[in-house]
Each structure stands twice: as structure tokens, then as C-alpha cells.
Amino acid sequence: EVQLVESGGGLVPPGGSLRLSCAASGFTFSSSAMRWVRQAPGKGLEWVSSINSGGSTYYTDSVKGRFTISRDNAKNTLYLHMNSLKTEDTAMYYCAFESLRGQGTQVTVSS
């Protein structure tokens, strides 16, 4: 059974930083493309970033230069390092594999 468990969200002021983690199990993590998606209050699901099995990374324009996706295949863990956070980054963040998502972790950026 595939399991994706996110953690690391919280309340931070604008300009702050957070690191999200996603512990993955039930599939071959090291050979799988992974992504982060988010859903802001009252809005649809938005793709944020992806990383493929070779380590190539991709970002939506609004987070380029501020967010960094990475993976630790030895720990079956996906990360999202978020810097220079803005109020518009407030959302529930989900780790995703193929059509599956975890339960999410809430990120709130507010002064």
C-alpha cells in the first residue's frame, strides 16, 4: 500500500522559511518521479514542483528562486525547502506520486 506522510508545515511571517518533508512507502521511491502540489483556501489544486528519478527539478514560475525540491532516496523522503515565503504561499501542501496524495501539511504565511 502506498503511503505518503507530509510534515513540517506551520505558521511563519512573510519572508520566513520552512522545510516540508514527505515520508514515502509502498513503492520504489528511488525510481519514481515525485511532486509537491498545494491548495489555497477557496482555490483549486496547483502544481508547485517536481523531481524525477534522476534528480532533475521543475518549478511553477511563482516559486522559482524561492523553493527547492530535493529527495533522499536512502530515507525514502521528499523535501520542499521554502524561503522568502509570501502570504500567497498560504495553502495545504501535498506530496504526490502518480495519482495519489498524502493528507497534507498546512502552511500559513502571516504577520
mmCIF file of N, CA and C in Angstrom:
data_model
loop_
_atom_site.group_PDB
_atom_site.id
_atom_site.type_symbol
_atom_site.label_atom_id
_atom_site.label_comp_id
_atom_site.label_asym_id
_atom_site.label_seq_id
_atom_site.Cartn_x
_atom_site.Cartn_y
_atom_site.Cartn_z
ATOM 1 N N GLU A 1 0.845 -1.193 0.000
ATOM 2 C CA GLU A 1 0.000 0.000 0.000
ATOM 3 C C GLU A 1 0.884 1.249 0.000
ATOM 4 N N VAL A 2 0.606 2.142 -0.921
ATOM 5 C CA VAL A 2 1.354 3.390 -0.996
ATOM 6 C C VAL A 2 0.951 4.297 0.161
ATOM 7 N N GLN A 3 1.950 4.844 0.846
ATOM 8 C CA GLN A 3 1.689 5.827 1.896
ATOM 9 C C GLN A 3 2.588 7.031 1.685
ATOM 10 N N LEU A 4 2.002 8.202 1.825
ATOM 11 C CA LEU A 4 2.719 9.473 1.728
ATOM 12 C C LEU A 4 2.326 10.295 2.954
ATOM 13 N N VAL A 5 3.308 10.628 3.783
ATOM 14 C CA VAL A 5 3.018 11.335 5.034
ATOM 15 C C VAL A 5 3.830 12.624 5.075
ATOM 16 N N GLU A 6 3.124 13.746 4.954
ATOM 17 C CA GLU A 6 3.775 15.046 4.965
ATOM 18 C C GLU A 6 3.912 15.588 6.385
ATOM 19 N N SER A 7 4.923 16.422 6.581
ATOM 20 C CA SER A 7 5.118 17.098 7.852
ATOM 21 C C SER A 7 5.923 18.369 7.623
ATOM 22 N N GLY A 8 5.980 19.217 8.635
ATOM 23 C CA GLY A 8 6.832 20.392 8.572
ATOM 24 C C GLY A 8 6.120 21.710 8.351
ATOM 25 N N GLY A 9 4.809 21.675 8.140
ATOM 26 C CA GLY A 9 4.080 22.917 7.956
ATOM 27 C C GLY A 9 3.994 23.710 9.247
ATOM 28 N N GLY A 10 3.457 24.926 9.137
ATOM 29 C CA GLY A 10 3.292 25.762 10.310
ATOM 30 C C GLY A 10 2.946 27.183 9.944
ATOM 31 N N LEU A 11 2.998 28.045 10.954
ATOM 32 C CA LEU A 11 2.716 29.471 10.788
ATOM 33 C C LEU A 11 4.041 30.233 10.782
ATOM 34 N N VAL A 12 4.296 30.985 9.724
ATOM 35 C CA VAL A 12 5.522 31.763 9.635
ATOM 36 C C VAL A 12 5.200 33.161 9.140
ATOM 37 N N PRO A 13 6.011 34.158 9.492
ATOM 38 C CA PRO A 13 5.780 35.518 8.979
ATOM 39 C C PRO A 13 6.274 35.626 7.542
ATOM 40 N N PRO A 14 5.790 36.605 6.811
ATOM 41 C CA PRO A 14 6.311 36.835 5.458
ATOM 42 C C PRO A 14 7.830 36.986 5.492
ATOM 43 N N GLY A 15 8.481 36.358 4.519
ATOM 44 C CA GLY A 15 9.938 36.352 4.477
ATOM 45 C C GLY A 15 10.560 35.176 5.200
ATOM 46 N N GLY A 16 9.754 34.415 5.899
ATOM 47 C CA GLY A 16 10.262 33.279 6.651
ATOM 48 C C GLY A 16 10.527 32.057 5.798
ATOM 49 N N SER A 17 10.952 30.991 6.472
ATOM 50 C CA SER A 17 11.309 29.753 5.788
ATOM 51 C C SER A 17 10.686 28.555 6.489
ATOM 52 N N LEU A 18 10.473 27.519 5.704
ATOM 53 C CA LEU A 18 10.010 26.240 6.228
ATOM 54 C C LEU A 18 10.613 25.134 5.381
ATOM 55 N N ARG A 19 10.733 23.959 5.961
ATOM 56 C CA ARG A 19 11.101 22.779 5.190
ATOM 57 C C ARG A 19 10.017 21.723 5.389
ATOM 58 N N LEU A 20 9.390 21.363 4.298
ATOM 59 C CA LEU A 20 8.391 20.296 4.329
ATOM 60 C C LEU A 20 9.068 18.968 4.017
ATOM 61 N N SER A 21 8.560 17.910 4.646
ATOM 62 C CA SER A 21 9.050 16.558 4.397
ATOM 63 C C SER A 21 7.889 15.660 4.012
ATOM 64 N N CYS A 22 8.198 14.637 3.240
ATOM 65 C CA CYS A 22 7.195 13.635 2.861
ATOM 66 C C CYS A 22 7.856 12.276 2.957
ATOM 67 N N ALA A 23 7.401 11.480 3.909
ATOM 68 C CA ALA A 23 7.897 10.110 4.066
ATOM 69 C C ALA A 23 7.070 9.193 3.191
ATOM 70 N N ALA A 24 7.735 8.495 2.281
ATOM 71 C CA ALA A 24 7.052 7.657 1.308
ATOM 72 C C ALA A 24 7.321 6.184 1.574
ATOM 73 N N SER A 25 6.316 5.350 1.305
ATOM 74 C CA SER A 25 6.488 3.902 1.442
ATOM 75 C C SER A 25 5.499 3.199 0.539
ATOM 76 N N GLY A 26 5.775 1.914 0.276
ATOM 77 C CA GLY A 26 4.857 1.095 -0.509
ATOM 78 C C GLY A 26 5.125 1.081 -1.997
ATOM 79 N N PHE A 27 6.189 1.734 -2.426
ATOM 80 C CA PHE A 27 6.588 1.714 -3.837
ATOM 81 C C PHE A 27 8.080 1.998 -3.914
ATOM 82 N N THR A 28 8.632 1.867 -5.108
ATOM 83 C CA THR A 28 10.072 2.056 -5.281
ATOM 84 C C THR A 28 10.347 3.556 -5.426
ATOM 85 N N PHE A 29 10.598 4.181 -4.293
ATOM 86 C CA PHE A 29 10.740 5.637 -4.251
ATOM 87 C C PHE A 29 11.872 6.120 -5.152
ATOM 88 N N SER A 30 12.997 5.443 -5.112
ATOM 89 C CA SER A 30 14.189 5.938 -5.802
ATOM 90 C C SER A 30 13.997 6.033 -7.319
ATOM 91 N N SER A 31 13.092 5.256 -7.870
ATOM 92 C CA SER A 31 12.898 5.270 -9.321
ATOM 93 C C SER A 31 11.634 6.007 -9.729
ATOM 94 N N SER A 32 11.056 6.746 -8.786
ATOM 95 C CA SER A 32 9.773 7.400 -9.028
ATOM 96 C C SER A 32 9.888 8.920 -9.075
ATOM 97 N N ALA A 33 9.198 9.502 -10.051
ATOM 98 C CA ALA A 33 9.057 10.952 -10.062
ATOM 99 C C ALA A 33 8.087 11.350 -8.960
ATOM 100 N N MET A 34 8.404 12.450 -8.296
ATOM 101 C CA MET A 34 7.584 12.934 -7.188
ATOM 102 C C MET A 34 7.287 14.412 -7.396
ATOM 103 N N ARG A 35 6.235 14.877 -6.772
ATOM 104 C CA ARG A 35 5.921 16.288 -6.898
ATOM 105 C C ARG A 35 5.248 16.807 -5.629
ATOM 106 N N TRP A 36 5.256 18.110 -5.509
ATOM 107 C CA TRP A 36 4.501 18.825 -4.487
ATOM 108 C C TRP A 36 3.401 19.624 -5.194
ATOM 109 N N VAL A 37 2.226 19.571 -4.611
ATOM 110 C CA VAL A 37 1.105 20.366 -5.071
ATOM 111 C C VAL A 37 0.522 21.089 -3.867
ATOM 112 N N ARG A 38 -0.250 22.129 -4.106
ATOM 113 C CA ARG A 38 -0.844 22.876 -2.991
ATOM 114 C C ARG A 38 -2.251 23.332 -3.334
ATOM 115 N N GLN A 39 -3.017 23.592 -2.295
ATOM 116 C CA GLN A 39 -4.368 24.093 -2.477
ATOM 117 C C GLN A 39 -4.611 25.217 -1.481
ATOM 118 N N ALA A 40 -4.772 26.409 -2.007
ATOM 119 C CA ALA A 40 -5.065 27.569 -1.176
ATOM 120 C C ALA A 40 -6.554 27.589 -0.856
ATOM 121 N N PRO A 41 -6.932 28.262 0.218
ATOM 122 C CA PRO A 41 -8.354 28.332 0.598
ATOM 123 C C PRO A 41 -9.211 28.847 -0.553
ATOM 124 N N GLY A 42 -10.249 28.092 -0.884
ATOM 125 C CA GLY A 42 -11.172 28.511 -1.922
ATOM 126 C C GLY A 42 -10.678 28.377 -3.346
ATOM 127 N N LYS A 43 -9.505 27.741 -3.523
ATOM 128 C CA LYS A 43 -8.936 27.605 -4.865
ATOM 129 C C LYS A 43 -8.703 26.145 -5.205
ATOM 130 N N GLY A 44 -8.377 25.895 -6.470
ATOM 131 C CA GLY A 44 -8.119 24.539 -6.922
ATOM 132 C C GLY A 44 -6.707 24.087 -6.609
ATOM 133 N N LEU A 45 -6.435 22.862 -6.951
ATOM 134 C CA LEU A 45 -5.122 22.280 -6.719
ATOM 135 C C LEU A 45 -4.115 22.881 -7.698
ATOM 136 N N GLU A 46 -2.935 23.251 -7.199
ATOM 137 C CA GLU A 46 -1.908 23.883 -8.026
ATOM 138 C C GLU A 46 -0.618 23.082 -7.933
ATOM 139 N N TRP A 47 -0.045 22.728 -9.061
ATOM 140 C CA TRP A 47 1.271 22.079 -9.081
ATOM 141 C C TRP A 47 2.329 23.092 -8.651
ATOM 142 N N VAL A 48 3.242 22.661 -7.774
ATOM 143 C CA VAL A 48 4.291 23.533 -7.263
ATOM 144 C C VAL A 48 5.660 23.146 -7.822
ATOM 145 N N SER A 49 5.997 21.855 -7.722
ATOM 146 C CA SER A 49 7.340 21.448 -8.103
ATOM 147 C C SER A 49 7.381 19.943 -8.321
ATOM 148 N N SER A 50 8.329 19.498 -9.147
ATOM 149 C CA SER A 50 8.537 18.080 -9.408
ATOM 150 C C SER A 50 10.013 17.754 -9.403
ATOM 151 N N ILE A 51 10.303 16.504 -9.108
ATOM 152 C CA ILE A 51 11.667 15.995 -9.220
ATOM 153 C C ILE A 51 11.586 14.593 -9.800
ATOM 154 N N ASN A 52 12.412 14.323 -10.810
ATOM 155 C CA ASN A 52 12.354 12.980 -11.380
ATOM 156 C C ASN A 52 13.395 12.074 -10.736
ATOM 157 N N SER A 53 13.448 10.838 -11.187
ATOM 158 C CA SER A 53 14.333 9.869 -10.549
ATOM 159 C C SER A 53 15.799 10.224 -10.730
ATOM 160 N N GLY A 54 16.095 10.998 -11.760
ATOM 161 C CA GLY A 54 17.474 11.400 -12.000
ATOM 162 C C GLY A 54 17.874 12.655 -11.266
ATOM 163 N N GLY A 55 16.906 13.261 -10.567
ATOM 164 C CA GLY A 55 17.203 14.461 -9.790
ATOM 165 C C GLY A 55 16.913 15.771 -10.493
ATOM 166 N N SER A 56 16.397 15.700 -11.723
ATOM 167 C CA SER A 56 16.037 16.945 -12.410
ATOM 168 C C SER A 56 14.818 17.564 -11.730
ATOM 169 N N THR A 57 14.828 18.886 -11.616
ATOM 170 C CA THR A 57 13.785 19.578 -10.868
ATOM 171 C C THR A 57 13.044 20.592 -11.734
ATOM 172 N N TYR A 58 11.800 20.835 -11.382
ATOM 173 C CA TYR A 58 10.929 21.734 -12.133
ATOM 174 C C TYR A 58 10.072 22.511 -11.140
ATOM 175 N N TYR A 59 9.782 23.773 -11.471
ATOM 176 C CA TYR A 59 9.033 24.630 -10.552
ATOM 177 C C TYR A 59 8.015 25.469 -11.309
ATOM 178 N N THR A 60 6.899 25.742 -10.648
ATOM 179 C CA THR A 60 5.992 26.724 -11.186
ATOM 180 C C THR A 60 6.648 28.106 -11.050
ATOM 181 N N ASP A 61 6.306 29.002 -11.941
ATOM 182 C CA ASP A 61 7.006 30.298 -12.001
ATOM 183 C C ASP A 61 6.949 31.063 -10.682
ATOM 184 N N SER A 62 5.850 30.970 -9.970
ATOM 185 C CA SER A 62 5.674 31.794 -8.768
ATOM 186 C C SER A 62 6.598 31.406 -7.615
ATOM 187 N N VAL A 63 7.224 30.230 -7.685
ATOM 188 C CA VAL A 63 8.107 29.803 -6.593
ATOM 189 C C VAL A 63 9.565 29.673 -7.027
ATOM 190 N N LYS A 64 9.844 29.882 -8.296
ATOM 191 C CA LYS A 64 11.224 29.763 -8.778
ATOM 192 C C LYS A 64 12.133 30.728 -8.032
ATOM 193 N N GLY A 65 13.281 30.212 -7.604
ATOM 194 C CA GLY A 65 14.236 31.033 -6.867
ATOM 195 C C GLY A 65 13.961 31.103 -5.382
ATOM 196 N N ARG A 66 12.798 30.624 -4.951
ATOM 197 C CA ARG A 66 12.453 30.653 -3.524
ATOM 198 C C ARG A 66 12.317 29.254 -2.938
ATOM 199 N N PHE A 67 11.810 28.318 -3.712
ATOM 200 C CA PHE A 67 11.588 26.955 -3.242
ATOM 201 C C PHE A 67 12.606 26.015 -3.878
ATOM 202 N N THR A 68 12.997 24.983 -3.140
ATOM 203 C CA THR A 68 13.893 23.953 -3.659
ATOM 204 C C THR A 68 13.339 22.585 -3.293
ATOM 205 N N ILE A 69 13.129 21.760 -4.310
ATOM 206 C CA ILE A 69 12.683 20.384 -4.076
ATOM 207 C C ILE A 69 13.914 19.491 -4.057
ATOM 208 N N SER A 70 13.893 18.497 -3.182
ATOM 209 C CA SER A 70 15.011 17.563 -3.121
ATOM 210 C C SER A 70 14.502 16.217 -2.613
ATOM 211 N N ARG A 71 15.355 15.225 -2.717
ATOM 212 C CA ARG A 71 14.954 13.889 -2.269
ATOM 213 C C ARG A 71 16.136 13.184 -1.630
ATOM 214 N N ASP A 72 15.848 12.310 -0.674
ATOM 215 C CA ASP A 72 16.847 11.453 -0.055
ATOM 216 C C ASP A 72 16.365 10.033 -0.277
ATOM 217 N N ASN A 73 16.910 9.377 -1.281
ATOM 218 C CA ASN A 73 16.442 8.033 -1.626
ATOM 219 C C ASN A 73 16.770 7.011 -0.540
ATOM 220 N N ALA A 74 17.812 7.250 0.231
ATOM 221 C CA ALA A 74 18.163 6.329 1.314
ATOM 222 C C ALA A 74 17.107 6.353 2.421
ATOM 223 N N LYS A 75 16.438 7.507 2.550
ATOM 224 C CA LYS A 75 15.409 7.651 3.585
ATOM 225 C C LYS A 75 13.995 7.616 3.018
ATOM 226 N N ASN A 76 13.879 7.419 1.695
ATOM 227 C CA ASN A 76 12.548 7.440 1.057
ATOM 228 C C ASN A 76 11.780 8.699 1.428
ATOM 229 N N THR A 77 12.456 9.823 1.365
ATOM 230 C CA THR A 77 11.864 11.075 1.798
ATOM 231 C C THR A 77 12.035 12.165 0.747
ATOM 232 N N LEU A 78 10.960 12.893 0.543
ATOM 233 C CA LEU A 78 10.926 14.034 -0.360
ATOM 234 C C LEU A 78 10.879 15.304 0.491
ATOM 235 N N TYR A 79 11.546 16.353 0.015
ATOM 236 C CA TYR A 79 11.572 17.613 0.761
ATOM 237 C C TYR A 79 11.142 18.775 -0.126
ATOM 238 N N LEU A 80 10.664 19.822 0.528
ATOM 239 C CA LEU A 80 10.448 21.099 -0.137
ATOM 240 C C LEU A 80 10.968 22.183 0.803
ATOM 241 N N HIS A 81 12.073 22.803 0.400
ATOM 242 C CA HIS A 81 12.646 23.892 1.168
ATOM 243 C C HIS A 81 12.037 25.190 0.633
ATOM 244 N N MET A 82 11.396 25.928 1.526
ATOM 245 C CA MET A 82 10.689 27.141 1.115
ATOM 246 C C MET A 82 11.292 28.352 1.812
ATOM 247 N N ASN A 83 11.800 29.277 1.029
ATOM 248 C CA ASN A 83 12.391 30.502 1.551
ATOM 249 C C ASN A 83 11.600 31.703 1.047
ATOM 250 N N SER A 84 11.829 32.853 1.686
ATOM 251 C CA SER A 84 11.176 34.105 1.278
ATOM 252 C C SER A 84 9.672 33.910 1.093
ATOM 253 N N LEU A 85 9.061 33.292 2.056
ATOM 254 C CA LEU A 85 7.644 32.956 1.938
ATOM 255 C C LEU A 85 6.786 34.210 1.865
ATOM 256 N N LYS A 86 5.719 34.113 1.079
ATOM 257 C CA LYS A 86 4.786 35.208 0.868
ATOM 258 C C LYS A 86 3.399 34.791 1.352
ATOM 259 N N THR A 87 2.554 35.768 1.619
ATOM 260 C CA THR A 87 1.205 35.435 2.090
ATOM 261 C C THR A 87 0.469 34.572 1.073
ATOM 262 N N GLU A 88 0.776 34.767 -0.201
ATOM 263 C CA GLU A 88 0.105 33.975 -1.240
ATOM 264 C C GLU A 88 0.590 32.527 -1.301
ATOM 265 N N ASP A 89 1.600 32.180 -0.516
ATOM 266 C CA ASP A 89 2.028 30.785 -0.418
ATOM 267 C C ASP A 89 1.186 30.004 0.593
ATOM 268 N N THR A 90 0.319 30.696 1.308
ATOM 269 C CA THR A 90 -0.549 30.022 2.276
ATOM 270 C C THR A 90 -1.419 28.991 1.576
ATOM 271 N N ALA A 91 -1.336 27.753 2.024
ATOM 272 C CA ALA A 91 -2.068 26.657 1.384
ATOM 273 C C ALA A 91 -1.827 25.367 2.157
ATOM 274 N N MET A 92 -2.616 24.368 1.822
ATOM 275 C CA MET A 92 -2.315 22.999 2.244
ATOM 276 C C MET A 92 -1.375 22.432 1.184
ATOM 277 N N TYR A 93 -0.265 21.885 1.631
ATOM 278 C CA TYR A 93 0.735 21.329 0.729
ATOM 279 C C TYR A 93 0.689 19.812 0.780
ATOM 280 N N TYR A 94 0.683 19.214 -0.416
ATOM 281 C CA TYR A 94 0.600 17.771 -0.538
ATOM 282 C C TYR A 94 1.782 17.232 -1.328
ATOM 283 N N CYS A 95 2.277 16.103 -0.859
ATOM 284 C CA CYS A 95 3.237 15.312 -1.605
ATOM 285 C C CYS A 95 2.419 14.402 -2.530
ATOM 286 N N ALA A 96 2.886 14.201 -3.760
ATOM 287 C CA ALA A 96 2.114 13.391 -4.701
ATOM 288 C C ALA A 96 2.991 12.432 -5.479
ATOM 289 N N PHE A 97 2.448 11.267 -5.716
ATOM 290 C CA PHE A 97 3.067 10.212 -6.535
ATOM 291 C C PHE A 97 1.991 9.670 -7.448
ATOM 292 N N GLU A 98 2.223 9.774 -8.740
ATOM 293 C CA GLU A 98 1.207 9.406 -9.743
ATOM 294 C C GLU A 98 -0.105 10.094 -9.362
ATOM 295 N N SER A 99 -1.181 9.371 -9.159
ATOM 296 C CA SER A 99 -2.467 9.997 -8.869
ATOM 297 C C SER A 99 -2.763 10.091 -7.369
ATOM 298 N N LEU A 100 -1.788 9.754 -6.540
ATOM 299 C CA LEU A 100 -2.001 9.690 -5.101
ATOM 300 C C LEU A 100 -1.392 10.886 -4.377
ATOM 301 N N ARG A 101 -2.040 11.278 -3.285
ATOM 302 C CA ARG A 101 -1.540 12.362 -2.438
ATOM 303 C C ARG A 101 -1.585 11.931 -0.982
ATOM 304 N N GLY A 102 -0.764 12.587 -0.173
ATOM 305 C CA GLY A 102 -0.849 12.368 1.252
ATOM 306 C C GLY A 102 -1.979 13.183 1.867
ATOM 307 N N GLN A 103 -1.954 13.290 3.189
ATOM 308 C CA GLN A 103 -3.014 14.020 3.883
ATOM 309 C C GLN A 103 -2.763 15.521 3.914
ATOM 310 N N GLY A 104 -1.532 15.904 3.608
ATOM 311 C CA GLY A 104 -1.205 17.319 3.525
ATOM 312 C C GLY A 104 -0.661 17.898 4.809
ATOM 313 N N THR A 105 0.022 19.031 4.671
ATOM 314 C CA THR A 105 0.508 19.787 5.818
ATOM 315 C C THR A 105 0.233 21.268 5.535
ATOM 316 N N GLN A 106 -0.312 21.950 6.521
ATOM 317 C CA GLN A 106 -0.762 23.332 6.338
ATOM 318 C C GLN A 106 0.398 24.309 6.483
ATOM 319 N N VAL A 107 0.515 25.199 5.526
ATOM 320 C CA VAL A 107 1.478 26.299 5.589
ATOM 321 C C VAL A 107 0.690 27.600 5.608
ATOM 322 N N THR A 108 0.913 28.390 6.647
ATOM 323 C CA THR A 108 0.246 29.683 6.765
ATOM 324 C C THR A 108 1.305 30.764 6.900
ATOM 325 N N VAL A 109 1.273 31.720 5.977
ATOM 326 C CA VAL A 109 2.232 32.822 5.992
ATOM 327 C C VAL A 109 1.466 34.083 6.360
ATOM 328 N N SER A 110 1.761 34.595 7.544
ATOM 329 C CA SER A 110 1.009 35.731 8.048
ATOM 330 C C SER A 110 1.807 36.450 9.119
ATOM 331 N N SER A 111 1.636 37.763 9.169
ATOM 332 C CA SER A 111 2.295 38.542 10.213
ATOM 333 C C SER A 111 1.377 38.648 11.429
#
